[in-house]
Amino acid sequence: MIISRKVKDENELFEIKKILEEKGINDKFDNNQIVYILIENSKIIGVSKVTRHNNIGILNYVFVTKSKRGENLGDGLMRALFNHCLLNGIFNIYYSGVNDYLLKKGFKKMDKVNLNEDIKQILSKSQILSLNLNDFFSSGCCHS
């Protein structure tokens, strides 16, 4: 059975760091971040993180181990994470850059000019993707 849930403790964060470092991602975690994981047979097989800035979230990444890709697990992981965000007052998610996977899942390209100054400073890339969580959950599970 595969379970998606919020990270519980420092041991899981340590395991996530090891997985991400293997992919060349050096990440740090703090209280403004919401981290969800996929677990199969007590092993972490996926991780996704949103950094909270008041009532918006910045999607840092969605990652599923290579052996589990193509099973739509990333979608389930994102839905669990985004549901948590919505229930906790985060209504919009942004991603810095362009990502075909996220576009297929319902994110839309937007012009950075339309963002408030605080968010512009956080998002480093000129291309930005955005997702309204109310729209995301009201549109069903198939976006492509």
mmCIF file of C-alpha atoms in Angstrom:
data_model
loop_
_atom_site.group_PDB
_atom_site.id
_atom_site.type_symbol
_atom_site.label_atom_id
_atom_site.label_comp_id
_atom_site.label_asym_id
_atom_site.label_seq_id
_atom_site.Cartn_x
_atom_site.Cartn_y
_atom_site.Cartn_z
ATOM 1 C CA MET A 1 0.000 0.000 0.000
ATOM 2 C CA ILE A 2 1.165 3.509 -0.819
ATOM 3 C CA ILE A 3 0.457 6.276 1.687
ATOM 4 C CA SER A 4 0.695 10.042 1.211
ATOM 5 C CA ARG A 5 1.054 12.173 4.329
ATOM 6 C CA LYS A 6 2.760 15.121 5.927
ATOM 7 C CA VAL A 7 6.293 14.572 7.238
ATOM 8 C CA LYS A 8 6.214 13.661 10.922
ATOM 9 C CA ASP A 9 9.726 14.024 12.285
ATOM 10 C CA GLU A 10 13.406 14.840 11.833
ATOM 11 C CA ASN A 11 14.253 11.255 10.827
ATOM 12 C CA GLU A 12 11.981 11.545 7.799
ATOM 13 C CA LEU A 13 13.475 14.937 6.914
ATOM 14 C CA PHE A 14 16.925 13.342 7.085
ATOM 15 C CA GLU A 15 15.797 10.587 4.680
ATOM 16 C CA ILE A 16 14.312 13.184 2.329
ATOM 17 C CA LYS A 17 17.580 15.146 2.327
ATOM 18 C CA LYS A 18 19.483 12.005 1.322
ATOM 19 C CA ILE A 19 17.069 11.301 -1.537
ATOM 20 C CA LEU A 20 17.246 14.880 -2.797
ATOM 21 C CA GLU A 21 21.044 15.086 -2.487
ATOM 22 C CA GLU A 22 21.322 12.055 -4.772
ATOM 23 C CA LYS A 23 19.524 14.191 -7.370
ATOM 24 C CA GLY A 24 21.783 17.190 -6.750
ATOM 25 C CA ILE A 25 19.213 19.103 -4.679
ATOM 26 C CA ASN A 26 20.516 20.579 -1.432
ATOM 27 C CA ASP A 27 17.449 21.557 0.563
ATOM 28 C CA LYS A 28 16.765 23.039 3.974
ATOM 29 C CA PHE A 29 13.532 22.828 5.906
ATOM 30 C CA ASP A 30 11.844 25.290 8.242
ATOM 31 C CA ASN A 31 8.459 25.989 9.828
ATOM 32 C CA ASN A 32 7.122 27.887 6.778
ATOM 33 C CA GLN A 33 7.313 24.763 4.660
ATOM 34 C CA ILE A 34 4.808 21.995 4.179
ATOM 35 C CA VAL A 35 6.428 18.718 3.173
ATOM 36 C CA TYR A 36 4.453 15.676 2.072
ATOM 37 C CA ILE A 37 5.830 12.247 1.312
ATOM 38 C CA LEU A 38 4.778 9.048 -0.410
ATOM 39 C CA ILE A 39 5.619 5.883 1.489
ATOM 40 C CA GLU A 40 5.551 2.298 0.265
ATOM 41 C CA ASN A 41 6.577 -0.532 2.584
ATOM 42 C CA SER A 42 8.138 1.942 5.055
ATOM 43 C CA LYS A 43 10.279 3.488 2.292
ATOM 44 C CA ILE A 44 9.925 7.073 1.061
ATOM 45 C CA ILE A 45 9.294 6.966 -2.687
ATOM 46 C CA GLY A 46 8.205 10.563 -3.270
ATOM 47 C CA VAL A 47 8.364 14.029 -1.759
ATOM 48 C CA SER A 48 6.774 17.397 -2.448
ATOM 49 C CA LYS A 49 7.278 20.736 -0.732
ATOM 50 C CA VAL A 50 5.454 24.063 -0.615
ATOM 51 C CA THR A 51 6.873 27.115 1.128
ATOM 52 C CA ARG A 52 4.176 29.252 2.714
ATOM 53 C CA HIS A 53 4.122 33.037 2.365
ATOM 54 C CA ASN A 54 0.959 34.256 4.131
ATOM 55 C CA ASN A 55 -1.949 32.913 2.063
ATOM 56 C CA ILE A 56 0.041 31.774 -0.975
ATOM 57 C CA GLY A 57 2.368 28.854 -1.504
ATOM 58 C CA ILE A 58 5.480 28.411 -3.590
ATOM 59 C CA LEU A 59 5.842 24.889 -4.945
ATOM 60 C CA ASN A 60 9.482 23.951 -4.546
ATOM 61 C CA TYR A 61 9.316 20.479 -6.086
ATOM 62 C CA VAL A 62 7.411 17.271 -6.671
ATOM 63 C CA PHE A 63 9.633 14.232 -6.867
ATOM 64 C CA VAL A 64 8.819 10.531 -7.271
ATOM 65 C CA THR A 65 11.578 7.924 -7.443
ATOM 66 C CA LYS A 66 12.363 6.831 -10.966
ATOM 67 C CA SER A 67 11.123 3.264 -10.464
ATOM 68 C CA LYS A 68 7.656 4.562 -9.524
ATOM 69 C CA ARG A 69 7.175 7.174 -12.236
ATOM 70 C CA GLY A 70 4.336 6.720 -14.699
ATOM 71 C CA GLU A 71 1.957 5.421 -12.021
ATOM 72 C CA ASN A 72 0.325 8.850 -11.453
ATOM 73 C CA LEU A 73 1.743 8.929 -7.915
ATOM 74 C CA GLY A 74 2.987 12.501 -8.332
ATOM 75 C CA ASP A 75 -0.583 13.615 -8.937
ATOM 76 C CA GLY A 76 -1.746 11.927 -5.740
ATOM 77 C CA LEU A 77 1.138 13.438 -3.799
ATOM 78 C CA MET A 78 0.361 16.932 -5.101
ATOM 79 C CA ARG A 79 -3.349 16.542 -4.357
ATOM 80 C CA ALA A 80 -2.636 15.551 -0.756
ATOM 81 C CA LEU A 81 -0.233 18.477 -0.327
ATOM 82 C CA PHE A 82 -2.538 20.980 -2.039
ATOM 83 C CA ASN A 83 -5.543 19.797 -0.030
ATOM 84 C CA HIS A 84 -3.562 20.476 3.149
ATOM 85 C CA CYS A 85 -2.655 23.913 1.790
ATOM 86 C CA LEU A 86 -6.256 24.784 0.946
ATOM 87 C CA LEU A 87 -7.512 23.640 4.353
ATOM 88 C CA ASN A 88 -4.880 25.884 5.954
ATOM 89 C CA GLY A 89 -5.690 29.098 4.092
ATOM 90 C CA ILE A 90 -3.371 28.856 1.084
ATOM 91 C CA PHE A 91 -5.445 29.548 -2.011
ATOM 92 C CA ASN A 92 -2.836 30.033 -4.733
ATOM 93 C CA ILE A 93 0.293 28.055 -5.553
ATOM 94 C CA TYR A 94 3.133 29.438 -7.676
ATOM 95 C CA TYR A 95 6.108 27.753 -9.304
ATOM 96 C CA SER A 96 9.206 29.590 -10.520
ATOM 97 C CA GLY A 97 10.005 28.410 -14.031
ATOM 98 C CA VAL A 98 8.170 26.357 -16.613
ATOM 99 C CA ASN A 99 7.427 22.686 -16.075
ATOM 100 C CA ASP A 100 5.473 20.570 -18.570
ATOM 101 C CA TYR A 101 4.304 18.160 -15.878
ATOM 102 C CA LEU A 102 2.791 20.995 -13.828
ATOM 103 C CA LEU A 103 1.150 22.493 -16.927
ATOM 104 C CA LYS A 104 -0.514 19.120 -17.574
ATOM 105 C CA LYS A 105 -1.768 19.115 -13.989
ATOM 106 C CA GLY A 106 -3.527 22.470 -14.307
ATOM 107 C CA PHE A 107 -0.902 25.139 -13.650
ATOM 108 C CA LYS A 108 -1.063 28.122 -15.988
ATOM 109 C CA LYS A 109 1.698 30.377 -17.293
ATOM 110 C CA MET A 110 1.508 33.911 -16.005
ATOM 111 C CA ASP A 111 3.399 37.126 -16.402
ATOM 112 C CA LYS A 112 5.557 38.004 -13.413
ATOM 113 C CA VAL A 113 4.420 41.638 -13.809
ATOM 114 C CA ASN A 114 0.998 40.635 -12.421
ATOM 115 C CA LEU A 115 2.442 39.542 -9.061
ATOM 116 C CA ASN A 116 2.811 41.702 -5.970
ATOM 117 C CA GLU A 117 6.340 42.884 -5.158
ATOM 118 C CA ASP A 118 6.864 40.472 -2.242
ATOM 119 C CA ILE A 119 6.165 37.456 -4.417
ATOM 120 C CA LYS A 120 8.236 38.815 -7.319
ATOM 121 C CA GLN A 121 11.274 38.856 -5.042
ATOM 122 C CA ILE A 122 10.705 35.244 -3.967
ATOM 123 C CA LEU A 123 10.248 33.841 -7.469
ATOM 124 C CA SER A 124 13.594 34.071 -9.220
ATOM 125 C CA LYS A 125 12.697 33.037 -12.768
ATOM 126 C CA SER A 126 11.008 35.278 -15.326
ATOM 127 C CA GLN A 127 8.514 32.524 -16.192
ATOM 128 C CA ILE A 128 5.968 31.768 -13.484
ATOM 129 C CA LEU A 129 3.286 29.104 -13.226
ATOM 130 C CA SER A 130 0.218 29.609 -11.058
ATOM 131 C CA LEU A 131 -2.546 27.411 -9.740
ATOM 132 C CA ASN A 132 -5.720 28.484 -7.968
ATOM 133 C CA LEU A 133 -6.503 25.655 -5.567
ATOM 134 C CA ASN A 134 -10.280 26.186 -5.577
ATOM 135 C CA ASP A 135 -10.263 25.846 -9.377
ATOM 136 C CA PHE A 136 -7.887 22.883 -9.186
ATOM 137 C CA PHE A 137 -10.145 20.880 -6.885
ATOM 138 C CA SER A 138 -13.377 21.842 -8.638
ATOM 139 C CA SER A 139 -12.133 20.759 -12.090
ATOM 140 C CA GLY A 140 -11.774 17.026 -11.416
ATOM 141 C CA CYS A 141 -8.692 14.858 -11.560
ATOM 142 C CA CYS A 142 -7.796 14.926 -15.253
ATOM 143 C CA HIS A 143 -6.259 18.148 -16.555
ATOM 144 C CA SER A 144 -4.468 16.968 -19.670
#
